[in-house]
């Protein structure tokens, strides 16, 4: 069975984390997001995966190659320009000759793909769409269904007045290849705004697959952080297997040097080669990427740090995201929902928050920034 993963979006809402990294490759618990998706597909017996992409394709190809290290067969369908979700699938059409899965490249979920495919085979619609309940449907695609789970209406990013249900498109489809004839070649189009409404108009059956499995779209910094907190604290425990059974305690990679006076309260994931100096505090849910250095008396709480981050003496990082190679000066504070891109240098005695976003390579001199 084949799957197409849509990884061509620029990840604008996740900036500055996606200035140098595609959304599909941002680390989740120190593993590229796409690697989780491939493990998830493999778990359901889907090993033939086409990555539909346009933005920064080389980064993904260099890292994942033909997929053999992960036990899957990866191929790439690269668009010359972003073709939209529909155009991206159309671009892979020649490789698709039986019902196939399509996954948005930013959904973290345990939706049962095997059961979804059984249902699809039994009911025989042209498309199946997985649904999940959410609090705010307006930022997703809302899907109205009838009593037998057939889709009646699909409205992408509806206004509040158009919201009739909290069940939304979970970004996972099974598509019959014959449907691809409805997608125009060579021009950008979206399955959500064009293909699905068109199929409904033509009376082509679309089946929904409602699920109450854990589900989140990691496409904004708030959701990215929440996904970490959920995985670490056990809210999404069904997904722990994809991270080698992370167990909500303190998990540490090799070659770490942790001073015995440091205080570590799980759930905390510490990447390989990290150092944590005396009197430092790590308070879960938190993640240190590989080779992070936490200096004397510094505190990291509820935060996600990518690789090679240096945290100065008595600095405080709380509920924030700090990308690769950043340096946080002595006594500085980076607080709630603050996001630092790669290579940001924060001098001593700064206070950053809430929700401040700092673009890669910026230098903030000592004591200049506060709120
Ligand atoms: N190859 C390719 N080319 N991929 C694309 C393109 C493109 O031009 N545009 C977007 N994608 C990929 C993105 O990388 C992402 O993985 C996926 O398509 C969905 O795009 P988003 O930009 O993340 O859409 P969204 O989150 O606003 O809405 C979508 O997902 C929701 C669930 O998270 C829609 O499918 C909604 O209906 C859905 O509810
Ligand atoms: Mg999304």
CSV table of N, CA, C and O and ligand atoms in Angstrom, one decimal, residues 13 23 104 106-107 140 217-219, ligand 2:
chain,number,residue,atom,x,y,z
A,13,UNK,N,3.4,29.7,9.6
A,13,UNK,CA,2.9,29.9,10.9
A,13,UNK,C,3.9,29.4,12.0
A,13,UNK,O,3.8,29.7,13.1
A,23,UNK,N,8.9,22.4,7.9
A,23,UNK,CA,8.0,22.0,9.0
A,23,UNK,C,8.1,20.5,9.2
A,23,UNK,O,8.0,20.1,10.4
A,104,UNK,N,-1.4,14.9,5.6
A,104,UNK,CA,-0.7,16.2,5.8
A,104,UNK,C,0.6,15.9,6.6
A,104,UNK,O,0.6,15.1,7.5
A,106,UNK,N,2.0,17.5,8.8
A,106,UNK,CA,2.1,18.1,10.1
A,106,UNK,C,1.1,17.7,11.2
A,106,UNK,O,0.9,18.3,12.2
A,107,UNK,N,0.6,16.5,11.0
A,107,UNK,CA,-0.4,16.0,12.0
A,107,UNK,C,0.2,14.8,12.8
A,107,UNK,O,0.8,13.9,12.3
A,140,UNK,N,-9.6,25.1,10.7
A,140,UNK,CA,-9.4,23.9,10.0
A,140,UNK,C,-10.4,23.7,8.8
A,140,UNK,O,-11.1,24.7,8.5
A,217,UNK,N,-2.3,19.3,15.1
A,217,UNK,CA,-1.5,19.8,14.0
A,217,UNK,C,-0.4,20.7,14.6
A,217,UNK,O,-0.7,21.6,15.3
A,218,UNK,N,0.8,20.3,14.3
A,218,UNK,CA,2.0,21.0,15.0
A,218,UNK,C,2.4,22.3,14.4
A,218,UNK,O,3.5,22.8,14.7
A,219,UNK,N,1.5,22.8,13.5
A,219,UNK,CA,1.9,23.9,12.6
A,219,UNK,C,2.0,25.3,13.2
A,219,UNK,O,2.2,26.2,12.4
B,2,LIG,MG1,-1.4,22.3,9.1
